[in-house]
Each structure stands twice: as C-alpha cells, then as structure tokens.
Amino acid sequence: MIIELAILNVKKGKQRAFENDFLEASQYISSIEGYLAHSLKKCIEIENQYLLLVEWTSIEAHEVGFRKSPQYLKWKTLLHDYYDPFPQVLHYEDITQKV
C-alpha cells in the first residue's frame, strides 16, 4: 500500500466552498481501480490549510490510473483553482513491515 500525502493551502475565504466541492470530487477519486481510502483533515492552527491522505494499492494506481482518467479531469475542474500555492504531492510506503 502507498499513501499519497498533500498539504492543501486553500485561498482564504474559500474554505467552505472547497469543503463542499471536495465532497463532490470524492466520488471521482474513489471510483478508480487501485484506490483504497482517503481522508481530508482541516488544520487547527492554520484556518485555510488541509491535509489530504489517499491510500492506493500502488503509485501507478495514482499516477497513471487516476491522473490519466476522465475522473481526474472532473476532480481537477472542481478543486485545482482553490490552491495557492499548488500543492506538492508525495508518496509514502510503510516500512514497519519491512524492518
């Protein structure tokens, strides 16, 4: 399993609209083969910052399966205008099972 992590800085004053659009966009990411789960966390200290965590079976499920899909275009249309700056997206693997 791979975890995708992105810190999302949403333009100030747009948080409520972002949260509503994120709920709609969730249907697109969750329909992709290789998707396992996702969660969106709201930062307590920084009012317009969120943490997105997505569990995938592989990096390819995210980078190819999702990002090259029609669902990604819908996700992008709903969400990408909210970010400032555009988030860095990183992937993590669990090492506790390898140690």
Coordinates of C-alpha atoms in Angstrom, one line a residue:
M1 CA 0.0 0.0 0.0
I2 CA 1.1 3.5 -0.8
I3 CA -0.1 6.7 0.9
E4 CA -0.3 9.9 -1.1
L5 CA 0.1 13.0 1.0
A6 CA -0.6 16.6 0.0
I7 CA -0.8 19.7 2.1
L8 CA -3.5 21.9 0.6
N9 CA -3.4 25.6 1.2
V10 CA -6.8 26.9 0.1
K11 CA -7.3 30.5 -0.8
K12 CA -8.5 32.5 2.2
G13 CA -12.3 32.8 2.4
K14 CA -12.8 29.8 0.1
Q15 CA -12.7 27.1 2.7
R16 CA -16.4 26.3 2.9
A17 CA -16.8 26.2 -0.9
F18 CA -13.7 24.0 -1.1
E19 CA -15.1 21.6 1.5
N20 CA -18.4 21.3 -0.4
D21 CA -16.6 20.7 -3.7
F22 CA -14.3 18.2 -2.1
L23 CA -17.3 16.1 -1.0
E24 CA -18.5 16.1 -4.6
A25 CA -15.0 15.3 -6.0
S26 CA -14.6 12.4 -3.7
Q27 CA -16.8 10.3 -5.9
Y28 CA -14.3 10.6 -8.7
I29 CA -11.2 9.5 -6.9
S30 CA -13.0 6.7 -5.1
S31 CA -14.1 5.2 -8.4
I32 CA -10.5 4.4 -9.6
E33 CA -9.1 0.9 -9.6
G34 CA -6.4 0.7 -7.0
Y35 CA -8.0 3.3 -4.7
L36 CA -8.4 2.1 -1.2
A37 CA -9.4 5.1 1.0
H38 CA -8.9 8.8 1.6
S39 CA -9.4 11.4 4.3
L40 CA -9.2 15.2 4.4
K41 CA -8.1 16.8 7.6
K42 CA -8.5 20.5 8.5
C43 CA -5.6 22.2 10.3
I44 CA -6.5 23.7 13.7
E45 CA -3.7 26.3 13.7
I46 CA -3.9 27.4 10.1
E47 CA -7.5 28.0 9.1
N48 CA -7.1 27.5 5.4
Q49 CA -4.8 24.5 5.4
Y50 CA -5.8 20.9 4.9
L51 CA -4.1 17.6 4.8
L52 CA -5.1 15.1 2.1
L53 CA -4.2 11.4 2.6
V54 CA -5.1 8.9 0.0
E55 CA -4.4 5.1 0.2
W56 CA -3.5 3.4 -3.1
T57 CA -2.5 -0.1 -4.0
S58 CA 0.5 1.3 -5.9
I59 CA 2.0 4.6 -7.2
E60 CA 0.8 3.6 -10.7
A61 CA -2.8 3.5 -9.5
H62 CA -2.5 7.1 -8.6
E63 CA -0.1 8.5 -11.2
V64 CA -1.5 6.5 -14.2
G65 CA -4.9 5.1 -13.2
F66 CA -6.2 8.3 -11.7
R67 CA -4.2 11.1 -13.3
K68 CA -4.8 9.9 -16.8
S69 CA -8.5 9.2 -16.3
P70 CA -11.7 11.3 -17.2
Q71 CA -12.4 11.3 -13.4
Y72 CA -9.2 13.2 -12.8
L73 CA -10.4 16.0 -15.2
K74 CA -13.6 16.3 -13.1
W75 CA -11.5 16.4 -9.9
K76 CA -9.2 19.0 -11.3
T77 CA -12.0 21.2 -12.6
L78 CA -13.7 21.1 -9.1
L79 CA -10.6 21.6 -6.9
H80 CA -7.4 23.0 -8.5
D81 CA -8.5 26.6 -8.6
Y82 CA -8.7 26.6 -4.8
Y83 CA -5.0 26.1 -4.1
D84 CA -2.4 28.8 -3.5
P85 CA 0.3 27.6 -4.0
F86 CA -0.3 24.4 -5.9
P87 CA 0.4 21.5 -3.5
Q88 CA 3.4 19.2 -3.7
V89 CA 2.2 15.6 -3.7
L90 CA 4.4 12.9 -2.2
H91 CA 4.0 9.1 -1.8
Y92 CA 5.0 7.1 1.2
E93 CA 5.3 3.4 1.9
D94 CA 5.1 1.6 5.2
I95 CA 8.5 0.4 6.4
T96 CA 7.4 -1.2 9.7
Q97 CA 6.6 -4.4 7.8
K98 CA 10.0 -4.4 6.2
V99 CA 12.0 -4.0 9.3

